mmCIF file of C-alpha atoms in Angstrom:
data_model
loop_
_atom_site.group_PDB
_atom_site.id
_atom_site.type_symbol
_atom_site.label_atom_id
_atom_site.label_comp_id
_atom_site.label_asym_id
_atom_site.label_seq_id
_atom_site.Cartn_x
_atom_site.Cartn_y
_atom_site.Cartn_z
ATOM 1 C CA UNK A 1 -0.115 0.080 0.091
ATOM 2 C CA UNK A 2 1.428 3.434 -1.042
ATOM 3 C CA UNK A 3 1.817 6.105 1.632
ATOM 4 C CA UNK A 4 0.146 9.564 1.290
ATOM 5 C CA UNK A 5 2.563 12.068 -0.165
ATOM 6 C CA UNK A 6 4.199 14.180 2.437
ATOM 7 C CA UNK A 7 2.527 17.691 2.791
ATOM 8 C CA UNK A 8 -1.022 16.881 1.935
ATOM 9 C CA UNK A 9 -3.550 17.579 4.600
ATOM 10 C CA UNK A 10 -6.117 14.693 4.799
ATOM 11 C CA UNK A 11 -7.675 15.390 8.234
ATOM 12 C CA UNK A 12 -10.483 17.397 6.871
ATOM 13 C CA UNK A 13 -10.894 19.122 10.164
ATOM 14 C CA UNK A 14 -12.055 22.665 10.272
ATOM 15 C CA UNK A 15 -9.515 25.051 11.692
ATOM 16 C CA UNK A 16 -11.046 27.233 14.310
ATOM 17 C CA UNK A 17 -9.661 30.848 14.875
ATOM 18 C CA UNK A 18 -10.125 31.054 18.663
ATOM 19 C CA UNK A 19 -9.442 34.950 18.656
ATOM 20 C CA UNK A 20 -11.944 35.628 16.024
ATOM 21 C CA UNK A 21 -14.711 33.504 18.084
ATOM 22 C CA UNK A 22 -13.892 35.204 21.506
ATOM 23 C CA UNK A 23 -14.271 38.648 19.866
ATOM 24 C CA UNK A 24 -17.493 37.692 18.425
ATOM 25 C CA UNK A 25 -18.665 36.394 21.844
ATOM 26 C CA UNK A 26 -17.595 39.610 23.475
ATOM 27 C CA UNK A 27 -19.448 41.737 20.983
ATOM 28 C CA UNK A 28 -22.681 39.730 21.472
ATOM 29 C CA UNK A 29 -22.368 40.246 25.198
ATOM 30 C CA UNK A 30 -21.877 43.966 24.926
ATOM 31 C CA UNK A 31 -25.068 44.109 22.726
ATOM 32 C CA UNK A 32 -27.128 42.347 25.030
ATOM 33 C CA UNK A 33 -26.024 44.367 27.950
ATOM 34 C CA UNK A 34 -26.840 47.602 26.148
ATOM 35 C CA UNK A 35 -30.380 46.119 25.187
ATOM 36 C CA UNK A 36 -31.015 45.350 28.925
ATOM 37 C CA UNK A 37 -29.860 48.930 29.959
ATOM 38 C CA UNK A 38 -32.215 50.411 27.323
ATOM 39 C CA UNK A 39 -35.132 48.147 28.617
ATOM 40 C CA UNK A 40 -34.376 49.108 32.171
ATOM 41 C CA UNK A 41 -34.253 52.891 31.417
ATOM 42 C CA UNK A 42 -37.742 52.724 29.726
ATOM 43 C CA UNK A 43 -39.192 50.719 32.542
ATOM 44 C CA UNK A 44 -37.785 53.026 35.196
ATOM 45 C CA UNK A 45 -39.304 56.373 36.221
ATOM 46 C CA UNK A 46 -41.979 57.129 38.724
ATOM 47 C CA UNK A 47 -45.167 54.958 38.422
ATOM 48 C CA UNK A 48 -48.141 56.620 36.627
ATOM 49 C CA UNK A 49 -50.855 57.475 39.139
ATOM 50 C CA UNK A 50 -54.287 56.775 37.338
ATOM 51 C CA UNK A 51 -57.710 58.266 38.624
ATOM 52 C CA UNK A 52 -60.104 55.449 39.823
ATOM 53 C CA UNK A 53 -63.092 54.446 37.594
ATOM 54 C CA UNK A 54 -66.004 57.061 37.425
ATOM 55 C CA UNK A 55 -69.489 56.934 36.073
ATOM 56 C CA UNK A 56 -69.975 58.071 32.334
ATOM 57 C CA UNK A 57 -71.353 61.502 32.151
ATOM 58 C CA UNK A 58 -72.589 61.012 28.506
ATOM 59 C CA UNK A 59 -75.077 58.822 26.490
ATOM 60 C CA UNK A 60 -73.684 56.157 24.287
ATOM 61 C CA UNK A 61 -75.117 56.321 20.718
ATOM 62 C CA UNK A 62 -75.734 52.705 19.636
ATOM 63 C CA UNK A 63 -78.871 53.306 17.590
ATOM 64 C CA UNK A 64 -78.436 56.287 15.460
ATOM 65 C CA UNK A 65 -77.018 54.301 12.471
ATOM 66 C CA UNK A 66 -79.336 51.178 12.977
ATOM 67 C CA UNK A 67 -81.089 50.036 9.742
ATOM 68 C CA UNK A 68 -79.165 52.341 7.563
ATOM 69 C CA UNK A 69 -77.147 51.416 4.457
ATOM 70 C CA UNK A 70 -73.817 52.605 4.138
ATOM 71 C CA UNK A 71 -71.277 52.277 1.148
ATOM 72 C CA UNK A 72 -67.810 51.122 2.601
ATOM 73 C CA UNK A 73 -64.631 51.510 0.771
ATOM 74 C CA UNK A 74 -61.271 49.974 1.807
ATOM 75 C CA UNK A 75 -59.695 53.471 1.409
ATOM 76 C CA UNK A 76 -62.082 55.269 3.581
ATOM 77 C CA UNK A 77 -60.785 56.632 6.833
ATOM 78 C CA UNK A 78 -61.325 54.646 10.146
ATOM 79 C CA UNK A 79 -64.108 57.019 11.201
ATOM 80 C CA UNK A 80 -66.248 56.448 8.271
ATOM 81 C CA UNK A 81 -65.743 52.558 7.997
ATOM 82 C CA UNK A 82 -68.542 50.165 8.890
ATOM 83 C CA UNK A 83 -68.880 49.621 12.633
ATOM 84 C CA UNK A 84 -68.359 51.725 15.780
ATOM 85 C CA UNK A 85 -65.488 54.045 15.790
ATOM 86 C CA UNK A 86 -63.560 54.766 19.170
ATOM 87 C CA UNK A 87 -61.972 58.191 18.881
ATOM 88 C CA UNK A 88 -59.770 57.735 21.910
ATOM 89 C CA UNK A 89 -58.191 54.530 20.811
ATOM 90 C CA UNK A 90 -58.642 55.068 17.133
ATOM 91 C CA UNK A 91 -60.084 51.619 16.368
ATOM 92 C CA UNK A 92 -63.288 50.325 14.649
ATOM 93 C CA UNK A 93 -65.379 47.749 16.363
ATOM 94 C CA UNK A 94 -67.817 45.855 14.233
ATOM 95 C CA UNK A 95 -70.879 45.443 16.466
ATOM 96 C CA UNK A 96 -72.478 47.057 19.516
ATOM 97 C CA UNK A 97 -71.790 44.311 22.142
ATOM 98 C CA UNK A 98 -67.888 44.389 21.329
ATOM 99 C CA UNK A 99 -68.227 48.181 21.249
ATOM 100 C CA UNK A 100 -69.534 48.147 24.875
ATOM 101 C CA UNK A 101 -66.918 45.551 25.877
ATOM 102 C CA UNK A 102 -64.236 47.757 24.377
ATOM 103 C CA UNK A 103 -65.270 51.058 26.191
ATOM 104 C CA UNK A 104 -65.675 49.137 29.539
ATOM 105 C CA UNK A 105 -62.112 47.431 29.037
ATOM 106 C CA UNK A 106 -58.760 48.113 30.300
ATOM 107 C CA UNK A 107 -57.334 49.359 27.144
ATOM 108 C CA UNK A 108 -59.759 52.146 26.646
ATOM 109 C CA UNK A 109 -60.009 53.104 30.320
ATOM 110 C CA UNK A 110 -56.160 53.471 30.448
ATOM 111 C CA UNK A 111 -56.310 55.807 27.314
ATOM 112 C CA UNK A 112 -58.677 57.869 29.289
ATOM 113 C CA UNK A 113 -56.153 58.096 32.234
ATOM 114 C CA UNK A 114 -58.209 55.657 34.559
ATOM 115 C CA UNK A 115 -57.341 52.441 36.376
ATOM 116 C CA UNK A 116 -59.797 49.639 36.703
ATOM 117 C CA UNK A 117 -60.134 50.138 40.453
ATOM 118 C CA UNK A 118 -63.137 51.720 41.844
ATOM 119 C CA UNK A 119 -63.020 54.394 44.523
ATOM 120 C CA UNK A 120 -64.581 53.167 47.802
ATOM 121 C CA UNK A 121 -67.718 55.156 48.656
ATOM 122 C CA UNK A 122 -68.121 56.346 52.168
ATOM 123 C CA UNK A 123 -71.412 56.413 54.193
ATOM 124 C CA UNK A 124 -72.107 60.024 53.459
ATOM 125 C CA UNK A 125 -71.849 59.563 49.655
ATOM 126 C CA UNK A 126 -74.093 56.357 49.844
ATOM 127 C CA UNK A 127 -76.743 58.628 51.745
ATOM 128 C CA UNK A 128 -76.437 61.422 49.469
ATOM 129 C CA UNK A 129 -76.943 59.063 46.582
ATOM 130 C CA UNK A 130 -80.058 57.607 48.066
ATOM 131 C CA UNK A 131 -81.503 61.171 48.715
ATOM 132 C CA UNK A 132 -80.800 62.056 44.995
ATOM 133 C CA UNK A 133 -82.543 59.014 43.871
ATOM 134 C CA UNK A 134 -85.640 59.829 46.171
ATOM 135 C CA UNK A 135 -85.851 63.222 44.627
ATOM 136 C CA UNK A 136 -85.578 62.100 41.188
ATOM 137 C CA UNK A 137 -88.604 59.623 41.596
ATOM 138 C CA UNK A 138 -91.809 61.613 41.145
ATOM 139 C CA UNK A 139 -93.923 61.445 44.206
ATOM 140 C CA UNK A 140 -97.136 59.234 43.829
ATOM 141 C CA UNK A 141 -95.910 57.870 40.349
ATOM 142 C CA UNK A 142 -97.831 54.823 41.047
ATOM 143 C CA UNK A 143 -101.330 54.502 42.452
ATOM 144 C CA UNK A 144 -104.040 51.752 43.120
ATOM 145 C CA UNK A 145 -106.208 53.637 40.286
ATOM 146 C CA UNK A 146 -103.375 53.027 37.762
ATOM 147 C CA UNK A 147 -103.363 49.340 38.714
ATOM 148 C CA UNK A 148 -107.143 48.956 38.381
ATOM 149 C CA UNK A 149 -106.992 50.561 34.936
ATOM 150 C CA UNK A 150 -104.379 48.259 33.836
ATOM 151 C CA UNK A 151 -106.302 45.093 35.115
ATOM 152 C CA UNK A 152 -109.379 46.362 33.206
ATOM 153 C CA UNK A 153 -107.596 47.119 30.118
ATOM 154 C CA UNK A 154 -106.021 43.580 30.219
ATOM 155 C CA UNK A 155 -109.411 41.920 30.690
ATOM 156 C CA UNK A 156 -110.917 43.817 27.785
ATOM 157 C CA UNK A 157 -108.113 42.651 25.333
ATOM 158 C CA UNK A 158 -108.675 39.010 26.755
ATOM 159 C CA UNK A 159 -112.521 39.433 25.965
ATOM 160 C CA UNK A 160 -111.726 40.663 22.577
ATOM 161 C CA UNK A 161 -109.327 37.920 21.784
ATOM 162 C CA UNK A 162 -111.895 35.352 22.962
ATOM 163 C CA UNK A 163 -114.771 37.045 20.708
ATOM 164 C CA UNK A 164 -112.361 37.036 17.612
ATOM 165 C CA UNK A 165 -111.634 33.252 18.235
ATOM 166 C CA UNK A 166 -115.300 32.478 18.303
ATOM 167 C CA UNK A 167 -116.051 34.235 15.031
ATOM 168 C CA UNK A 168 -113.426 32.472 13.303
ATOM 169 C CA UNK A 169 -114.691 29.143 14.689
ATOM 170 C CA UNK A 170 -118.192 30.028 13.472
ATOM 171 C CA UNK A 171 -117.102 31.129 10.127
ATOM 172 C CA UNK A 172 -115.248 27.860 9.547
ATOM 173 C CA UNK A 173 -118.357 25.918 10.644
ATOM 174 C CA UNK A 174 -120.397 27.934 8.188
ATOM 175 C CA UNK A 175 -118.011 27.163 5.382
ATOM 176 C CA UNK A 176 -118.216 23.404 6.167
ATOM 177 C CA UNK A 177 -121.983 23.424 6.028
ATOM 178 C CA UNK A 178 -122.125 25.346 2.834
ATOM 179 C CA UNK A 179 -119.704 22.804 1.280
ATOM 180 C CA UNK A 180 -121.814 20.108 2.388
ATOM 181 C CA UNK A 181 -124.988 21.731 1.115
ATOM 182 C CA UNK A 182 -123.261 22.010 -2.331
ATOM 183 C CA UNK A 183 -122.471 18.430 -2.419
ATOM 184 C CA UNK A 184 -126.034 17.413 -1.822
ATOM 185 C CA UNK A 185 -127.375 19.605 -4.474
ATOM 186 C CA UNK A 186 -125.260 17.788 -7.045
ATOM 187 C CA UNK A 187 -127.229 14.881 -8.958
ATOM 188 C CA UNK A 188 -125.511 11.548 -8.042
ATOM 189 C CA UNK A 189 -125.898 10.437 -11.774
ATOM 190 C CA UNK A 190 -124.145 13.442 -13.078
ATOM 191 C CA UNK A 191 -121.382 13.186 -10.434
ATOM 192 C CA UNK A 192 -120.807 9.446 -11.364
ATOM 193 C CA UNK A 193 -120.594 10.289 -14.989
ATOM 194 C CA UNK A 194 -117.999 13.051 -14.385
ATOM 195 C CA UNK A 195 -115.786 10.801 -12.371
ATOM 196 C CA UNK A 196 -116.498 11.640 -8.699
ATOM 197 C CA UNK A 197 -118.929 10.073 -6.514
ATOM 198 C CA UNK A 198 -119.687 12.219 -3.748
ATOM 199 C CA UNK A 199 -116.875 14.451 -2.670
ATOM 200 C CA UNK A 200 -115.506 12.261 -0.024
ATOM 201 C CA UNK A 201 -118.629 11.643 2.025
ATOM 202 C CA UNK A 202 -120.620 8.636 2.511
ATOM 203 C CA UNK A 203 -123.907 10.686 2.946
ATOM 204 C CA UNK A 204 -126.547 9.776 0.426
#
C-alpha cells in the first residue's frame, strides 16, 4: 500500500480561529448588555398614578345608524368605515356588544387615564346618592287607580281575543256547512258520470 505524499492535509478538520470567536462572543455580550440597559431605562421612572373609575357622564349612541345602508370602501378613513369608531383608541369595532366591551375594557380606560379600580364610597356618599334618587322619582308615580286601569284594560283585551276566536270558529263551521250543502245539491248520476262520486262523503 502506497503512503500518502508528504505535505497533503487529509484530516478534513475545520480550523477554528479562537481569537475571532472570542471577539464575536464579547461583541454579542456587549450588545445584550446595551439592550438590557435600554429596557431598564424605559421601565424606570415614577409609576403613573391613574384616577379611579368613574361613571360616564354622556349617553352612548348605539342606535343612530341602526337600519341604515352605507357604502364602505377600503380606502375610507377609520371613522367612516362600517362599525363603531372609538376616537380615543382610534379603532373600529364591528358590533355594539363588542363596542361596549371595548369602552368598558382596560385598554380604553387606560387611554382615558383611569385605572380599573373603583373608589371606595363613604357612608355620606351613599346617603347622598339615596337622597338624590328619592328626589328624582316623582311622588305618587304609582297608585291603585293605575293598577285597576291596567287590570281592566287587560281583561278587555282578553275578551276581545276570545270573541275573535269564536267568530273565526263560527265562520269555519258555516263554510263546512255550505260545502256539504253544495254536495247534496249535485245529482248523483251526473257526479258519477263526471268521475267523482260524492266529494269524499258517505252521506246519500
